[in-house]
């Protein structure tokens, strides 16, 4: 599997976890392999992987569902960046990407991860690299740098706290792999 394809799959995993609380069925499937998909020695990955494994020992999903509802406001970029909804609509329109609005808002982290997943699956060329660079530096990474510390701090369950640490590791990995300079916002 190519690195773009691998990161595309990881994008979809995060997108699902930020769109909804896992269902009982999905949570039971996750429990079958309690290891996170990315393993490295970064502090955020080690902390997140440990919390993730511990979070799967939960018997009742009610606490995780409640935590999701409390954190949901952070899952839209407009919480942090006024005007991102309109700007992202424009970018998606130019790129002919249609976010699943039944699942989440245009500016949601889920829509952004879905877009990133789609772009990472495309054959790299100058145009794709340009789109990826603009999207990562102007939208995704500035948003992720606001989101993951809040999840780490505000989440009441190990599941969403782990998502904060694992998302930090993922975001920093994307930033390094693509050598992105984040636009300050």
PDB file of C-alpha atoms in Angstrom:
ATOM      1  CA  UNK A   1       0.000   0.000   0.000  1.00  0.00           C
ATOM      2  CA  UNK A   2       1.359   3.424  -0.962  1.00  0.00           C
ATOM      3  CA  UNK A   3       1.728   6.072   1.742  1.00  0.00           C
ATOM      4  CA  UNK A   4      -1.022   8.230   0.198  1.00  0.00           C
ATOM      5  CA  UNK A   5      -3.423   5.299   0.220  1.00  0.00           C
ATOM      6  CA  UNK A   6      -2.506   4.442   3.808  1.00  0.00           C
ATOM      7  CA  UNK A   7      -3.052   8.003   5.024  1.00  0.00           C
ATOM      8  CA  UNK A   8      -6.294   8.097   3.046  1.00  0.00           C
ATOM      9  CA  UNK A   9      -7.567   5.131   5.085  1.00  0.00           C
ATOM     10  CA  UNK A  10      -6.481   6.800   8.350  1.00  0.00           C
ATOM     11  CA  UNK A  11      -8.367   9.945   7.271  1.00  0.00           C
ATOM     12  CA  UNK A  12     -11.530   7.878   6.914  1.00  0.00           C
ATOM     13  CA  UNK A  13     -11.058   6.339  10.368  1.00  0.00           C
ATOM     14  CA  UNK A  14     -10.757   9.760  11.980  1.00  0.00           C
ATOM     15  CA  UNK A  15     -13.620  11.128   9.858  1.00  0.00           C
ATOM     16  CA  UNK A  16     -15.970   8.443  11.153  1.00  0.00           C
ATOM     17  CA  UNK A  17     -14.928   8.969  14.774  1.00  0.00           C
ATOM     18  CA  UNK A  18     -15.468  12.722  14.476  1.00  0.00           C
ATOM     19  CA  UNK A  19     -18.795  12.405  12.616  1.00  0.00           C
ATOM     20  CA  UNK A  20     -20.545  10.213  15.179  1.00  0.00           C
ATOM     21  CA  UNK A  21     -19.928   8.231  18.289  1.00  0.00           C
ATOM     22  CA  UNK A  22     -19.127   4.646  17.317  1.00  0.00           C
ATOM     23  CA  UNK A  23     -22.145   2.353  17.300  1.00  0.00           C
ATOM     24  CA  UNK A  24     -22.167  -0.736  19.497  1.00  0.00           C
ATOM     25  CA  UNK A  25     -21.475  -2.873  16.428  1.00  0.00           C
ATOM     26  CA  UNK A  26     -18.507  -0.776  15.251  1.00  0.00           C
ATOM     27  CA  UNK A  27     -17.139  -0.494  18.776  1.00  0.00           C
ATOM     28  CA  UNK A  28     -17.203  -4.295  19.091  1.00  0.00           C
ATOM     29  CA  UNK A  29     -15.354  -4.589  15.773  1.00  0.00           C
ATOM     30  CA  UNK A  30     -12.711  -2.101  16.970  1.00  0.00           C
ATOM     31  CA  UNK A  31     -12.247  -4.140  20.149  1.00  0.00           C
ATOM     32  CA  UNK A  32     -11.167  -7.151  18.090  1.00  0.00           C
ATOM     33  CA  UNK A  33      -7.903  -5.342  17.357  1.00  0.00           C
ATOM     34  CA  UNK A  34      -7.255  -2.787  20.064  1.00  0.00           C
ATOM     35  CA  UNK A  35      -4.046  -1.462  18.503  1.00  0.00           C
ATOM     36  CA  UNK A  36      -4.075   1.878  16.725  1.00  0.00           C
ATOM     37  CA  UNK A  37      -3.176   1.682  13.012  1.00  0.00           C
ATOM     38  CA  UNK A  38      -0.135   3.976  13.176  1.00  0.00           C
ATOM     39  CA  UNK A  39       2.725   2.978  15.459  1.00  0.00           C
ATOM     40  CA  UNK A  40       5.748   5.166  16.145  1.00  0.00           C
ATOM     41  CA  UNK A  41       7.706   6.533  19.104  1.00  0.00           C
ATOM     42  CA  UNK A  42       6.248  10.051  19.088  1.00  0.00           C
ATOM     43  CA  UNK A  43       4.974  11.016  22.514  1.00  0.00           C
ATOM     44  CA  UNK A  44       1.506  11.835  21.148  1.00  0.00           C
ATOM     45  CA  UNK A  45       1.289   8.431  19.447  1.00  0.00           C
ATOM     46  CA  UNK A  46       2.452   6.537  22.530  1.00  0.00           C
ATOM     47  CA  UNK A  47       0.019   8.397  24.811  1.00  0.00           C
ATOM     48  CA  UNK A  48      -2.847   8.125  22.323  1.00  0.00           C
ATOM     49  CA  UNK A  49      -2.247   4.427  21.653  1.00  0.00           C
ATOM     50  CA  UNK A  50      -2.243   3.655  25.374  1.00  0.00           C
ATOM     51  CA  UNK A  51      -5.471   5.625  25.968  1.00  0.00           C
ATOM     52  CA  UNK A  52      -7.059   4.089  22.869  1.00  0.00           C
ATOM     53  CA  UNK A  53      -6.363   0.552  24.076  1.00  0.00           C
ATOM     54  CA  UNK A  54      -7.699   1.420  27.562  1.00  0.00           C
ATOM     55  CA  UNK A  55     -10.790   3.120  26.095  1.00  0.00           C
ATOM     56  CA  UNK A  56     -11.839  -0.109  24.407  1.00  0.00           C
ATOM     57  CA  UNK A  57     -12.280  -1.788  27.789  1.00  0.00           C
ATOM     58  CA  UNK A  58     -15.448   0.278  28.339  1.00  0.00           C
ATOM     59  CA  UNK A  59     -18.528  -1.881  28.774  1.00  0.00           C
ATOM     60  CA  UNK A  60     -21.108   0.831  28.114  1.00  0.00           C
ATOM     61  CA  UNK A  61     -20.903   3.319  25.243  1.00  0.00           C
ATOM     62  CA  UNK A  62     -23.142   5.888  26.964  1.00  0.00           C
ATOM     63  CA  UNK A  63     -20.206   7.851  28.408  1.00  0.00           C
ATOM     64  CA  UNK A  64     -18.514   7.964  25.001  1.00  0.00           C
ATOM     65  CA  UNK A  65     -21.777   9.086  23.352  1.00  0.00           C
ATOM     66  CA  UNK A  66     -22.213  11.814  25.945  1.00  0.00           C
ATOM     67  CA  UNK A  67     -18.609  12.904  25.469  1.00  0.00           C
ATOM     68  CA  UNK A  68     -19.086  13.056  21.709  1.00  0.00           C
ATOM     69  CA  UNK A  69     -22.094  15.361  22.137  1.00  0.00           C
ATOM     70  CA  UNK A  70     -20.097  17.640  24.465  1.00  0.00           C
ATOM     71  CA  UNK A  71     -17.173  17.815  22.009  1.00  0.00           C
ATOM     72  CA  UNK A  72     -19.243  18.098  18.827  1.00  0.00           C
ATOM     73  CA  UNK A  73     -19.073  21.911  18.744  1.00  0.00           C
ATOM     74  CA  UNK A  74     -15.307  21.678  18.148  1.00  0.00           C
ATOM     75  CA  UNK A  75     -15.767  19.476  15.089  1.00  0.00           C
ATOM     76  CA  UNK A  76     -16.626  22.464  12.848  1.00  0.00           C
ATOM     77  CA  UNK A  77     -13.927  24.888  11.712  1.00  0.00           C
ATOM     78  CA  UNK A  78     -16.300  27.849  12.161  1.00  0.00           C
ATOM     79  CA  UNK A  79     -15.894  27.363  15.923  1.00  0.00           C
ATOM     80  CA  UNK A  80     -12.320  28.594  15.495  1.00  0.00           C
ATOM     81  CA  UNK A  81     -12.213  30.385  12.130  1.00  0.00           C
ATOM     82  CA  UNK A  82     -15.064  32.626  11.077  1.00  0.00           C
ATOM     83  CA  UNK A  83     -15.729  32.414   7.356  1.00  0.00           C
ATOM     84  CA  UNK A  84     -14.170  28.986   6.795  1.00  0.00           C
ATOM     85  CA  UNK A  85     -17.507  27.476   5.807  1.00  0.00           C
ATOM     86  CA  UNK A  86     -17.785  29.791   2.777  1.00  0.00           C
ATOM     87  CA  UNK A  87     -14.115  29.438   1.846  1.00  0.00           C
ATOM     88  CA  UNK A  88     -14.262  25.635   2.066  1.00  0.00           C
ATOM     89  CA  UNK A  89     -17.466  25.577  -0.011  1.00  0.00           C
ATOM     90  CA  UNK A  90     -15.558  27.492  -2.705  1.00  0.00           C
ATOM     91  CA  UNK A  91     -12.549  25.174  -2.569  1.00  0.00           C
ATOM     92  CA  UNK A  92     -14.720  22.066  -2.695  1.00  0.00           C
ATOM     93  CA  UNK A  93     -16.715  23.472  -5.624  1.00  0.00           C
ATOM     94  CA  UNK A  94     -13.507  24.199  -7.607  1.00  0.00           C
ATOM     95  CA  UNK A  95     -12.252  20.673  -6.849  1.00  0.00           C
ATOM     96  CA  UNK A  96     -15.656  19.110  -7.621  1.00  0.00           C
ATOM     97  CA  UNK A  97     -15.810  17.565  -4.166  1.00  0.00           C
ATOM     98  CA  UNK A  98     -19.205  17.070  -2.566  1.00  0.00           C
ATOM     99  CA  UNK A  99     -19.084  16.532   1.188  1.00  0.00           C
ATOM    100  CA  UNK A 100     -21.681  14.227   2.709  1.00  0.00           C
ATOM    101  CA  UNK A 101     -23.893  16.867   4.313  1.00  0.00           C
ATOM    102  CA  UNK A 102     -26.067  14.165   5.893  1.00  0.00           C
ATOM    103  CA  UNK A 103     -23.021  13.153   7.905  1.00  0.00           C
ATOM    104  CA  UNK A 104     -21.571  16.571   8.761  1.00  0.00           C
ATOM    105  CA  UNK A 105     -21.291  20.255   7.849  1.00  0.00           C
ATOM    106  CA  UNK A 106     -19.161  21.608   4.996  1.00  0.00           C
ATOM    107  CA  UNK A 107     -16.551  22.970   7.424  1.00  0.00           C
ATOM    108  CA  UNK A 108     -16.478  19.940   9.703  1.00  0.00           C
ATOM    109  CA  UNK A 109     -13.327  17.997  10.401  1.00  0.00           C
ATOM    110  CA  UNK A 110     -15.166  15.009   8.914  1.00  0.00           C
ATOM    111  CA  UNK A 111     -15.674  16.809   5.576  1.00  0.00           C
ATOM    112  CA  UNK A 112     -12.074  18.025   5.607  1.00  0.00           C
ATOM    113  CA  UNK A 113     -10.766  14.525   6.316  1.00  0.00           C
ATOM    114  CA  UNK A 114     -13.002  13.109   3.570  1.00  0.00           C
ATOM    115  CA  UNK A 115     -11.638  15.694   1.134  1.00  0.00           C
ATOM    116  CA  UNK A 116      -8.058  14.945   2.194  1.00  0.00           C
ATOM    117  CA  UNK A 117      -8.717  11.221   1.822  1.00  0.00           C
ATOM    118  CA  UNK A 118     -10.002  11.783  -1.720  1.00  0.00           C
ATOM    119  CA  UNK A 119      -7.032  13.931  -2.723  1.00  0.00           C
ATOM    120  CA  UNK A 120      -4.517  11.459  -1.280  1.00  0.00           C
ATOM    121  CA  UNK A 121      -5.959   8.714  -3.495  1.00  0.00           C
ATOM    122  CA  UNK A 122      -5.336  10.708  -6.677  1.00  0.00           C
ATOM    123  CA  UNK A 123      -2.230  10.318  -8.787  1.00  0.00           C
ATOM    124  CA  UNK A 124       0.133  13.087  -7.712  1.00  0.00           C
ATOM    125  CA  UNK A 125       0.805  15.788 -10.262  1.00  0.00           C
ATOM    126  CA  UNK A 126       1.539  19.518 -10.082  1.00  0.00           C
ATOM    127  CA  UNK A 127      -2.153  20.499  -9.792  1.00  0.00           C
ATOM    128  CA  UNK A 128      -2.880  17.915  -7.045  1.00  0.00           C
ATOM    129  CA  UNK A 129       0.221  18.981  -5.114  1.00  0.00           C
ATOM    130  CA  UNK A 130      -0.898  22.610  -5.327  1.00  0.00           C
ATOM    131  CA  UNK A 131      -4.423  21.797  -4.110  1.00  0.00           C
ATOM    132  CA  UNK A 132      -3.010  19.651  -1.319  1.00  0.00           C
ATOM    133  CA  UNK A 133      -0.542  22.356  -0.259  1.00  0.00           C
ATOM    134  CA  UNK A 134      -3.204  25.077  -0.141  1.00  0.00           C
ATOM    135  CA  UNK A 135      -5.706  22.874   1.665  1.00  0.00           C
ATOM    136  CA  UNK A 136      -3.235  21.580   4.260  1.00  0.00           C
ATOM    137  CA  UNK A 137      -1.538  24.892   4.986  1.00  0.00           C
ATOM    138  CA  UNK A 138      -4.617  27.129   4.947  1.00  0.00           C
ATOM    139  CA  UNK A 139      -7.401  24.921   6.296  1.00  0.00           C
ATOM    140  CA  UNK A 140      -6.700  21.455   7.611  1.00  0.00           C
ATOM    141  CA  UNK A 141      -3.513  21.939   9.637  1.00  0.00           C
ATOM    142  CA  UNK A 142      -4.466  25.273  11.257  1.00  0.00           C
ATOM    143  CA  UNK A 143      -7.774  23.660  12.274  1.00  0.00           C
ATOM    144  CA  UNK A 144      -6.189  20.433  13.498  1.00  0.00           C
ATOM    145  CA  UNK A 145      -3.723  22.435  15.634  1.00  0.00           C
ATOM    146  CA  UNK A 146      -6.720  24.014  17.387  1.00  0.00           C
ATOM    147  CA  UNK A 147      -8.746  20.809  17.610  1.00  0.00           C
ATOM    148  CA  UNK A 148      -6.383  18.198  19.012  1.00  0.00           C
ATOM    149  CA  UNK A 149      -5.315  20.138  22.141  1.00  0.00           C
ATOM    150  CA  UNK A 150      -8.988  20.731  22.961  1.00  0.00           C
ATOM    151  CA  UNK A 151      -9.765  17.042  22.614  1.00  0.00           C
ATOM    152  CA  UNK A 152      -6.808  16.165  24.824  1.00  0.00           C
ATOM    153  CA  UNK A 153      -7.941  18.647  27.463  1.00  0.00           C
ATOM    154  CA  UNK A 154     -11.747  18.677  27.228  1.00  0.00           C
ATOM    155  CA  UNK A 155     -12.582  15.032  26.492  1.00  0.00           C
ATOM    156  CA  UNK A 156     -14.029  13.236  29.468  1.00  0.00           C
ATOM    157  CA  UNK A 157     -13.478   9.747  28.064  1.00  0.00           C
ATOM    158  CA  UNK A 158     -10.262   7.991  27.195  1.00  0.00           C
ATOM    159  CA  UNK A 159     -11.687   7.300  23.747  1.00  0.00           C
ATOM    160  CA  UNK A 160     -11.910  10.938  22.656  1.00  0.00           C
ATOM    161  CA  UNK A 161      -8.814  11.935  24.611  1.00  0.00           C
ATOM    162  CA  UNK A 162      -6.957   9.231  22.677  1.00  0.00           C
ATOM    163  CA  UNK A 163      -8.376  10.649  19.435  1.00  0.00           C
ATOM    164  CA  UNK A 164      -6.848  14.006  20.421  1.00  0.00           C
ATOM    165  CA  UNK A 165      -3.372  12.539  20.838  1.00  0.00           C
ATOM    166  CA  UNK A 166      -3.597  10.271  17.812  1.00  0.00           C
ATOM    167  CA  UNK A 167      -4.906  13.147  15.695  1.00  0.00           C
ATOM    168  CA  UNK A 168      -1.963  15.262  16.857  1.00  0.00           C
ATOM    169  CA  UNK A 169       0.448  12.542  15.728  1.00  0.00           C
ATOM    170  CA  UNK A 170      -1.392  12.160  12.411  1.00  0.00           C
ATOM    171  CA  UNK A 171      -1.489  15.923  11.733  1.00  0.00           C
ATOM    172  CA  UNK A 172       2.173  16.402  12.559  1.00  0.00           C
ATOM    173  CA  UNK A 173       3.009  13.427  10.342  1.00  0.00           C
ATOM    174  CA  UNK A 174       1.074  14.923   7.420  1.00  0.00           C
ATOM    175  CA  UNK A 175       2.808  18.267   7.975  1.00  0.00           C
ATOM    176  CA  UNK A 176       6.254  16.601   7.856  1.00  0.00           C
ATOM    177  CA  UNK A 177       5.567  14.206   4.979  1.00  0.00           C
ATOM    178  CA  UNK A 178       4.304  16.968   2.722  1.00  0.00           C
ATOM    179  CA  UNK A 179       6.724  19.571   4.087  1.00  0.00           C
ATOM    180  CA  UNK A 180       3.910  22.043   4.732  1.00  0.00           C
ATOM    181  CA  UNK A 181       4.349  25.471   6.205  1.00  0.00           C
ATOM    182  CA  UNK A 182       1.160  26.311   8.087  1.00  0.00           C
ATOM    183  CA  UNK A 183      -0.378  29.701   7.346  1.00  0.00           C
ATOM    184  CA  UNK A 184      -0.863  31.498  10.690  1.00  0.00           C
ATOM    185  CA  UNK A 185      -4.495  32.349  11.403  1.00  0.00           C
TER     186      UNK A 185
END
